[in-house]
Every structure is written in structure tokens, then in C-alpha cells.
Coordinates of N, CA and C and ligand atoms in Angstrom, one line a residue:
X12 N 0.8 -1.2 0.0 CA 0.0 0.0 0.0 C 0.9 1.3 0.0
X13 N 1.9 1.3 0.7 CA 2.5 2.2 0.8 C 3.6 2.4 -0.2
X14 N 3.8 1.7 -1.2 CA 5.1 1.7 -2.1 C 3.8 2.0 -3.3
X15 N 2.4 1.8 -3.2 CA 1.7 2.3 -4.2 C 1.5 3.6 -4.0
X16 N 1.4 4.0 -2.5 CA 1.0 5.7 -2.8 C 2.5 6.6 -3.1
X17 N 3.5 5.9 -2.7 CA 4.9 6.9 -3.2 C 4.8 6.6 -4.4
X18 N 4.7 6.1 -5.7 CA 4.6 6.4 -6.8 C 3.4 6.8 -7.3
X19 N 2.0 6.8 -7.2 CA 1.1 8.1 -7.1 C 1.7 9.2 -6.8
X20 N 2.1 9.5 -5.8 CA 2.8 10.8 -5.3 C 3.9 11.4 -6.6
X21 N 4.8 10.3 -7.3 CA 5.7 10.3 -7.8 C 5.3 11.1 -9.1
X22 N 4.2 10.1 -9.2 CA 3.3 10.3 -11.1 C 3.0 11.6 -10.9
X23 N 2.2 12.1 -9.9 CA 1.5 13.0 -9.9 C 2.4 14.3 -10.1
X24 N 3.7 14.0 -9.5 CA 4.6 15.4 -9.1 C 5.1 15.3 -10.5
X25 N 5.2 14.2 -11.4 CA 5.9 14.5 -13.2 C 5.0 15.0 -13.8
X26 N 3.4 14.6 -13.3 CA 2.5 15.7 -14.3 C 2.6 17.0 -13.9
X27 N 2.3 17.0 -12.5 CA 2.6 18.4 -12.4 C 3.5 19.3 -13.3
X28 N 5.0 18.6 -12.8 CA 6.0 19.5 -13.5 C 5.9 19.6 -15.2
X29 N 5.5 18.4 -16.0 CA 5.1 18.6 -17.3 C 4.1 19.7 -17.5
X30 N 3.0 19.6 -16.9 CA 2.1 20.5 -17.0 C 2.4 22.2 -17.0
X31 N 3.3 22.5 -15.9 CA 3.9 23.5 -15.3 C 4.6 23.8 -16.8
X32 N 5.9 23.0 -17.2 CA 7.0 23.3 -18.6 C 5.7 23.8 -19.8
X33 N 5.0 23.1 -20.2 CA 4.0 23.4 -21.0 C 3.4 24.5 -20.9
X34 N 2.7 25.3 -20.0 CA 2.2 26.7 -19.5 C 3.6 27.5 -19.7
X35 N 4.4 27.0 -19.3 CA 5.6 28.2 -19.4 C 6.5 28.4 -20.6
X36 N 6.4 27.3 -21.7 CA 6.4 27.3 -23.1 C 5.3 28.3 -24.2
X37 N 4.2 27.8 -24.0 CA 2.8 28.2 -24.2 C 2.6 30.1 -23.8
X38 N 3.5 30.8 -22.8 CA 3.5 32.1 -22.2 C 4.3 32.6 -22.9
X39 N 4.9 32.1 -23.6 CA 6.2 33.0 -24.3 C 5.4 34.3 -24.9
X40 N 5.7 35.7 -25.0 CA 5.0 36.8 -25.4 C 5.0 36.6 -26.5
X41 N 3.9 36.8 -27.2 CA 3.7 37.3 -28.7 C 4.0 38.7 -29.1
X42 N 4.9 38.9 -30.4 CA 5.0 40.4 -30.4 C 3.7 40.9 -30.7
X43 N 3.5 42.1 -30.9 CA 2.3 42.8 -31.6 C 2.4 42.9 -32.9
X44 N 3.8 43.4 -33.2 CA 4.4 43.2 -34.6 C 5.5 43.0 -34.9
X45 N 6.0 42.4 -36.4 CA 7.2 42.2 -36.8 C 7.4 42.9 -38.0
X46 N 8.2 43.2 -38.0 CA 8.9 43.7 -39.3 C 9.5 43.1 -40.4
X47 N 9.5 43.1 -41.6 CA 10.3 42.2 -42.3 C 10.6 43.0 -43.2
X48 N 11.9 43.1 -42.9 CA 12.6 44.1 -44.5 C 12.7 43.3 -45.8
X49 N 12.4 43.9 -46.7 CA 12.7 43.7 -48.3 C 12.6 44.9 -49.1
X50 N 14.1 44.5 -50.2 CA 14.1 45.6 -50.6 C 13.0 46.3 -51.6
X51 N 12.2 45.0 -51.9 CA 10.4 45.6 -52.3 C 9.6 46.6 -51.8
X52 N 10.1 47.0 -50.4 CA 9.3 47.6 -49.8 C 8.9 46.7 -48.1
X53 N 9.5 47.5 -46.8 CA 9.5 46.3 -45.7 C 8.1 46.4 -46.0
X54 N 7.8 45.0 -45.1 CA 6.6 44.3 -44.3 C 6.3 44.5 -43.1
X55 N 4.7 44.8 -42.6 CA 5.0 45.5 -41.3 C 3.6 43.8 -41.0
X56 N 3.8 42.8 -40.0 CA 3.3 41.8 -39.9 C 2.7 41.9 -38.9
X57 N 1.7 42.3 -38.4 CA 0.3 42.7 -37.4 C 0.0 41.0 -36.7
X58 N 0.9 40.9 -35.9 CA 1.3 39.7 -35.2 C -0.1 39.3 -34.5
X59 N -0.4 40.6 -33.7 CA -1.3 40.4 -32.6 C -2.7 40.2 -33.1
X60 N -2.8 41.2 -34.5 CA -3.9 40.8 -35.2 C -4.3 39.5 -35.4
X61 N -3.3 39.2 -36.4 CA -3.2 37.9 -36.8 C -4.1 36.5 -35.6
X62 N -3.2 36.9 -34.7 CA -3.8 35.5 -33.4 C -4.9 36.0 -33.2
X63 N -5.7 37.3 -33.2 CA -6.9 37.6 -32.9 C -7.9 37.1 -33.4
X64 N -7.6 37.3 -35.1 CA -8.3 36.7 -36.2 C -8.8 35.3 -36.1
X65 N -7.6 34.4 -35.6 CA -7.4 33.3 -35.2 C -7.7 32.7 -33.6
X66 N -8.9 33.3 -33.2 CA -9.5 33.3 -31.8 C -8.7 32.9 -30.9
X67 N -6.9 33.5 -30.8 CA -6.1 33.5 -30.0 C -5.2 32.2 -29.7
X68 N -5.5 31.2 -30.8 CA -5.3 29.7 -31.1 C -3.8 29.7 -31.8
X69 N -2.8 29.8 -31.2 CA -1.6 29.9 -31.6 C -1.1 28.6 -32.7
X70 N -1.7 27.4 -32.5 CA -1.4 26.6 -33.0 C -1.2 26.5 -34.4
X71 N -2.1 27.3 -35.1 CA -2.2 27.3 -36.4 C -1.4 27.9 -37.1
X72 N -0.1 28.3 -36.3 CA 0.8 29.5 -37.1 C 2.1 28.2 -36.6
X73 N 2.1 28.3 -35.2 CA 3.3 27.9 -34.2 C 2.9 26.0 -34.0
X74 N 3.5 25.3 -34.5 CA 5.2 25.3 -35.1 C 4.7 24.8 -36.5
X75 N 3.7 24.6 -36.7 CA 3.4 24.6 -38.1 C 4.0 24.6 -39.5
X76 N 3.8 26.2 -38.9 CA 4.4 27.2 -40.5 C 5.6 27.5 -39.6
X77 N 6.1 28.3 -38.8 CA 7.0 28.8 -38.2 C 7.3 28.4 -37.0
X78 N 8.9 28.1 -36.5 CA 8.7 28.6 -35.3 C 8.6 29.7 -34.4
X79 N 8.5 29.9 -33.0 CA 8.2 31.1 -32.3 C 9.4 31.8 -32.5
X80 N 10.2 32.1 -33.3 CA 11.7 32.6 -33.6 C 11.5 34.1 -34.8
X81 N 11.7 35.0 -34.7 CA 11.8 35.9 -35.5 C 13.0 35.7 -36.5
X82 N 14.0 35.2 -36.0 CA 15.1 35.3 -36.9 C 14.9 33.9 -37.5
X83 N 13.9 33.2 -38.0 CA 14.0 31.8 -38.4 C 13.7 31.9 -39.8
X84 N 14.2 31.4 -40.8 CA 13.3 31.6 -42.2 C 12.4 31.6 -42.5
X85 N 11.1 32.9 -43.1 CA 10.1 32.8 -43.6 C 9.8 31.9 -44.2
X86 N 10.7 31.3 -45.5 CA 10.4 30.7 -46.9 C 9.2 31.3 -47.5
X87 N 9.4 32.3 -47.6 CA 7.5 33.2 -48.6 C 8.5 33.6 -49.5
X88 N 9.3 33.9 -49.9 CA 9.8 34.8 -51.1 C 9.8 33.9 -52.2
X89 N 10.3 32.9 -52.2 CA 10.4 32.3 -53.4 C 9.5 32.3 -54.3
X90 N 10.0 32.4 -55.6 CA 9.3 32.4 -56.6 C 8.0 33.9 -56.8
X91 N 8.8 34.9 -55.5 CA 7.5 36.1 -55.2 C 6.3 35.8 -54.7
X92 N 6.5 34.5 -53.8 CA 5.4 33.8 -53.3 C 4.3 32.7 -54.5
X93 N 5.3 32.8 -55.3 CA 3.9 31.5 -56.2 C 4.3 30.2 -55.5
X94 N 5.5 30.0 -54.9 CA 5.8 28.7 -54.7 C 5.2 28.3 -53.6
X95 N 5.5 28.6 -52.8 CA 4.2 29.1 -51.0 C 3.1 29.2 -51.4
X96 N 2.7 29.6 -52.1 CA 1.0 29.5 -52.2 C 0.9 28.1 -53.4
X97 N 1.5 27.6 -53.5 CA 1.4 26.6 -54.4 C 1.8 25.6 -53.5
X98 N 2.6 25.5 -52.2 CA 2.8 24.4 -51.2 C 1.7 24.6 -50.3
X99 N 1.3 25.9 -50.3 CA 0.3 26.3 -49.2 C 1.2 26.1 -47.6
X100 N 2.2 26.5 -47.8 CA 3.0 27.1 -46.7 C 3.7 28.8 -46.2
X101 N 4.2 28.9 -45.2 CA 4.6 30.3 -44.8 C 3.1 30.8 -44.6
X102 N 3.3 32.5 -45.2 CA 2.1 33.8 -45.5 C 0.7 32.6 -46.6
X103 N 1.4 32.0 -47.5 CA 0.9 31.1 -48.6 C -0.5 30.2 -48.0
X104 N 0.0 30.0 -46.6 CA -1.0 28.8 -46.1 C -2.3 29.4 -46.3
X105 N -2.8 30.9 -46.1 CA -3.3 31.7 -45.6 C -3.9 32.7 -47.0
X106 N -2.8 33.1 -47.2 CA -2.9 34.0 -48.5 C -2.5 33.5 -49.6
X107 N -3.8 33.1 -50.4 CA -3.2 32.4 -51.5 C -5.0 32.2 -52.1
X108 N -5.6 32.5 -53.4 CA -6.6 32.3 -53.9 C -7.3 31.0 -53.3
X109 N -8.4 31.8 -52.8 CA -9.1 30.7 -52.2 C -8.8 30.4 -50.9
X110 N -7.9 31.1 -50.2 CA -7.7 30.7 -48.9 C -8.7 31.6 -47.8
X111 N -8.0 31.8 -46.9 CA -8.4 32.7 -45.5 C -8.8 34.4 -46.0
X112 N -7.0 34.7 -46.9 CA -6.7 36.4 -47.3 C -6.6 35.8 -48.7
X113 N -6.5 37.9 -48.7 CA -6.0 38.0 -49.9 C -5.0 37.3 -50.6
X114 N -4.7 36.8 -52.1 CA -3.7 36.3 -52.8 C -2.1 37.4 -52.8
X115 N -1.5 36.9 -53.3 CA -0.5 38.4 -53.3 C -0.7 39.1 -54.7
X116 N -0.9 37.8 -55.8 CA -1.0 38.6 -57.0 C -2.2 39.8 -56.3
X117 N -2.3 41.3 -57.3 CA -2.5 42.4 -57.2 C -2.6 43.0 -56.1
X118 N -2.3 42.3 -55.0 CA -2.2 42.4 -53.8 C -1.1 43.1 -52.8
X119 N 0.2 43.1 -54.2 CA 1.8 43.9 -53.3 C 1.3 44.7 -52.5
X120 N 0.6 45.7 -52.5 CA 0.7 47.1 -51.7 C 0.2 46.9 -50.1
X121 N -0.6 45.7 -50.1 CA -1.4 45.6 -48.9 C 0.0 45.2 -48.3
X122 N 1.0 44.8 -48.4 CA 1.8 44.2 -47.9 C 3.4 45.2 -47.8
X123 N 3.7 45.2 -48.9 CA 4.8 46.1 -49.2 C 4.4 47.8 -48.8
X124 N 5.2 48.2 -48.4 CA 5.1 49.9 -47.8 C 5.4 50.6 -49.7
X125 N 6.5 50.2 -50.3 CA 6.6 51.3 -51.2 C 5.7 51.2 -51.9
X126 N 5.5 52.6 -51.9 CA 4.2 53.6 -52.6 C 4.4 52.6 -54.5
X127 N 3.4 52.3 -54.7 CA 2.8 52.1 -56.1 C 4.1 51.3 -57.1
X128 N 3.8 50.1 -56.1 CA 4.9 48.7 -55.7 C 3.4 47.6 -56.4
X129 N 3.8 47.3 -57.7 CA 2.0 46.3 -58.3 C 2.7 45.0 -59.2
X130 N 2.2 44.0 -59.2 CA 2.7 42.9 -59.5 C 1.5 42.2 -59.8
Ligands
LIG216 C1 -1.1 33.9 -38.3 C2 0.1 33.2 -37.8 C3 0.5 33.3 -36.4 C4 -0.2 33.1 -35.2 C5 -1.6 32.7 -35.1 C6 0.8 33.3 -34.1 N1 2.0 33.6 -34.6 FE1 3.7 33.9 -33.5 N2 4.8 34.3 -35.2 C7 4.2 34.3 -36.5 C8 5.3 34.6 -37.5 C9 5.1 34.7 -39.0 C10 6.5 34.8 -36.7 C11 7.9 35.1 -37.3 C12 8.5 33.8 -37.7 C13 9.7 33.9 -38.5 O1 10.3 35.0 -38.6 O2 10.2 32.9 -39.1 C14 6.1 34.6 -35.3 C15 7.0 34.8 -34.2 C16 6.6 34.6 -32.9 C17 7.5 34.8 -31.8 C18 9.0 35.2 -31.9 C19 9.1 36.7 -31.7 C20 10.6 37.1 -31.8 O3 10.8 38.4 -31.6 O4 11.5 36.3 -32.0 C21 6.8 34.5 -30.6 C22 7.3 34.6 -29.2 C23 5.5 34.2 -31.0 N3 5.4 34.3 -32.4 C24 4.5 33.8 -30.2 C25 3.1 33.5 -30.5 C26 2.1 33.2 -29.6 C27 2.3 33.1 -28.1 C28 1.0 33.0 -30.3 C29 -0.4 32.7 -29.8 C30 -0.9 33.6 -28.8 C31 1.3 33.2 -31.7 N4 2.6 33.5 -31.8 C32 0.4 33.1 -32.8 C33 2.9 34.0 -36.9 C34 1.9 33.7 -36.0
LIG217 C1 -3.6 31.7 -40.5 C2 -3.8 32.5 -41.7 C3 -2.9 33.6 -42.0 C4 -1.5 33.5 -42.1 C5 -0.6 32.3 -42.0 C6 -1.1 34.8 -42.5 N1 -2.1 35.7 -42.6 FE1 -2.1 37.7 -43.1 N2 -4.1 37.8 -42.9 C7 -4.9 36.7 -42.6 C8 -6.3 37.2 -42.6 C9 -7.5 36.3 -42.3 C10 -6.3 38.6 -42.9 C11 -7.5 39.5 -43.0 C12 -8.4 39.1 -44.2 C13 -8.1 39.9 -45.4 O1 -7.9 41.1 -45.3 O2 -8.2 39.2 -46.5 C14 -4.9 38.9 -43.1 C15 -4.4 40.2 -43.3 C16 -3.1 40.5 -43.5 C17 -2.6 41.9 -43.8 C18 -3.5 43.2 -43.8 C19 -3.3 43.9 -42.4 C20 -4.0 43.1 -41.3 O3 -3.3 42.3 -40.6 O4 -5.2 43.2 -41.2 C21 -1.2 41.8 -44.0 C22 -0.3 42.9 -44.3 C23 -0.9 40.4 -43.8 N3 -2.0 39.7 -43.5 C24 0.4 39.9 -43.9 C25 0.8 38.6 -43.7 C26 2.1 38.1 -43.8 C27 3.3 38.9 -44.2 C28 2.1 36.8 -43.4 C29 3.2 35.8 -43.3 C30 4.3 36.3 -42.4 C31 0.7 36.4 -43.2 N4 -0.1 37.6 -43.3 C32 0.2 35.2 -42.8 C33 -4.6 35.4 -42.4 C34 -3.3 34.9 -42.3
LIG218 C1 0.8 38.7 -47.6 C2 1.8 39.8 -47.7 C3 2.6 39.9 -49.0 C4 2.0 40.2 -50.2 C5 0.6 40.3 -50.6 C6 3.1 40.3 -51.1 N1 4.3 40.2 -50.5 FE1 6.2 40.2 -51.2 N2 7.0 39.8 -49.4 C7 6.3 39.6 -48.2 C8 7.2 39.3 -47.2 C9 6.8 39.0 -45.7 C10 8.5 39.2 -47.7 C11 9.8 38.9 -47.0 C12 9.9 37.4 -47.2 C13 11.0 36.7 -46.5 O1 11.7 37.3 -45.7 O2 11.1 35.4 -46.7 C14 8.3 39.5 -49.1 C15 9.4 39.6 -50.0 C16 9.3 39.9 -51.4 C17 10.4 40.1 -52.3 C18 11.8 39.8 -52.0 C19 12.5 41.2 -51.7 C20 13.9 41.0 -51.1 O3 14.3 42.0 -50.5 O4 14.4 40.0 -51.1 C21 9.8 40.5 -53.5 C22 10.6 40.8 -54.8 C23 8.4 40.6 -53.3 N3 8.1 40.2 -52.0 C24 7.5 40.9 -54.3 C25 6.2 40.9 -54.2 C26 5.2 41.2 -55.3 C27 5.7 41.5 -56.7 C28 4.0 41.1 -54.8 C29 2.7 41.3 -55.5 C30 2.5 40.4 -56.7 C31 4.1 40.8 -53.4 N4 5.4 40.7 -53.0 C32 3.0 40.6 -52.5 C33 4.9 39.8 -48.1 C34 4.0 40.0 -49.1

């Protein structure tokens, strides 16, 4: 009886602490925004939006498409994004005819800052 409740006790204190690691993974701050330079014109990436749109469900971005890492590769540029929207990965999963957003074809400006930037 008693060699059964110390490993109860045992189990219970590894869920705990898994449980605990997980909340404190799961807390990492979201920015509000990110920036992404190109010499197209930077990208100003409305981070916070984004998760809002997405009823605060991080999953669908994180680790998916990206990790939680700003400096990690996009992979959207290639091909000016036909290739991404043709894997339906990165911006692509999302933005791409028929998806969630907008496509990018005629779309540069929503994205790119320089003024009367069309593709
Ligand atoms: C619509 C997609 C999307 C959703 C939803 C999303 N993220 Fe992100 N997040 C991104 C992108 C894109 C990056 C940048 C990835 C890169 O540069 O490779 C990023 C980066 C991050 C970073 C790194 C910031 C830095 O400065 O390095 C953190 C932390 C983060 N996200 C947390 C979260 C959290 C927490 C949630 C949920 C509350 C969340 N994200 C939901 C797209 C998303
Ligand atoms: C999970 C789906 C999803 C992903 C992934 C995603 N977006 Fe969006 N994005 C949306 C939705 C939905 C909208 C708003 C709908 C619309 O305007 O068509 C939007 C709107 C935008 C806008 C207009 C401003 C705003 O936020 O309202 C920009 C700019 C934008 N996205 C850039 C990006 C970039 C850059 C990436 C990749 C780093 C990206 N998005 C990835 C779903 C997504
Ligand atoms: C949904 C937002 C979005 C739309 C729409 C969009 N872009 Fe982009 N674009 C980006 C992001 C974000 C990057 C940076 C990609 C990276 O770092 O991997 C980028 C990068 C680029 C680059 C590479 C620039 C460099 O400095 O290497 C070019 C060229 C480009 N885009 C052209 C276009 C053209 C042309 C269109 C319209 C047909 C367009 N983009 C539409 C978000 C967008």
C-alpha cells in the first residue's frame, strides 16, 4: 500500500511539472508586430492581429508554418510567393486564392510599404 502511494505521489509530481513546462512554453510573449525588410518595400506583420483573427489559437501558425523565432526563415519569397502559395505554406497557407486572405498577385501594396509597388 505504501510503495503504491509513493509512486502516485511520484506520477502525480511528473504531471505536475510537465504541466507547469508546457504553461511556461505556451506564455512566451507574442509580439504585436514584426517587421520584415525587403528591398520591395518592408513588411509590417500585425502579429497580434493575426492571433486575434485566429481566436487566439496559436497553433495554427506555431510550429506549423513557423517557429516562435523571429530570426528563423520565412520561406515566402520564393518564386515572389507563387511557390508558397502553391505548397500552401509560410504567408501562402493563408494568402493564397481561395484561402483565408488575400492572394498576393495584385495584392503587393497591402503588404509592401513602397508607394505604387504592383505585381
Ligand atoms: C497567423 C500566424 C501566427 C499566429 C496565429 C501566431 N503567430 Fe507567432 N509568429 C508568426 C510569425 C510569422 C512569426 C515570425 C516567424 C519567422 O520570422 O520565421 C512569429 C513569431 C513569434 C515569436 C517570436 C518573436 C521574436 O521576436 O522572436 C513569438 C514569441 C510568437 N510568435 C508567439 C506567438 C504566440 C504566443 C501566439 C499565440 C498567442 C502566436 N505567436 C500566434 C505568426 C503567428
Ligand atoms: C492563419 C492564416 C494567415 C496567415 C498564416 C497569414 N495571414 Fe495575413 N491575414 C490573414 C487574414 C484572415 C487577414 C485579413 C483578411 C483579409 O484582409 O483578406 C490577413 C491580413 C493581412 C494583412 C493586412 C493587415 C491586417 O493584418 O489586417 C497583412 C499585411 C498580412 N495579412 C500579412 C501577412 C504576412 C506577411 C504573413 C506571413 C508572415 C501572413 N499575413 C500570414 C490570415 C493569415
Ligand atoms: C501577404 C503579404 C505579402 C504580399 C501580398 C506580397 N508580399 Fe512580397 N514579401 C512579403 C514578405 C513578408 C516578404 C519577405 C519574405 C522573406 O523574408 O522570406 C516579401 C518579399 C518579397 C520580395 C523579396 C524582396 C527582397 O528584398 O528579397 C519580393 C521581390 C516581393 N516580395 C515581391 C512581391 C510582389 C511583386 C507582390 C505582389 C505580386 C508581393 N510581393 C506581394 C509579403 C508579401
Amino acid at each position: 500500500m505504501r510503495t503504491w502511494m509513493r509512486w502516485t505521489l511520484i506520477a502525480g509530481l511528473a504531471v505536475w511539472i510537465g504541466v507547469g513546462l508546457l504553461a511556461a512554453q505556451q506564455k512566451k510573449k507574442e509580439p504585436e508586430k514584426l517587421l520584415f525588410p525587403s528591398k520591395f518595400g518592408n513588411v509590417t506583420f500585425l502579429h497580434a492581429k493575426h492571433t486575434e483573427r485566429e481566436k487566439g489559437d496559436c497553433t495554427v501558425c506555431h510550429d506549423k508554418l513557423w517557429p516562435q523565432d523571429a530570426k528563423a526563415p520565412l520561406n515566402y519569397r520564393e518564386g515572389m510567393h507563387k511557390v508558397a502559395e502553391a505548397k500552401k505554406i509560410s504567408c501562402g497557407a493563408c494568402h493564397v486564392a481561395g484561402g483565408k486572405a488575400f492572394a498576393s498577385v495584385g495584392n503587393c501594396n497591402k503588404c509592401h510599404a513602397k508607394p505604387g509597388a504592383k505585381g
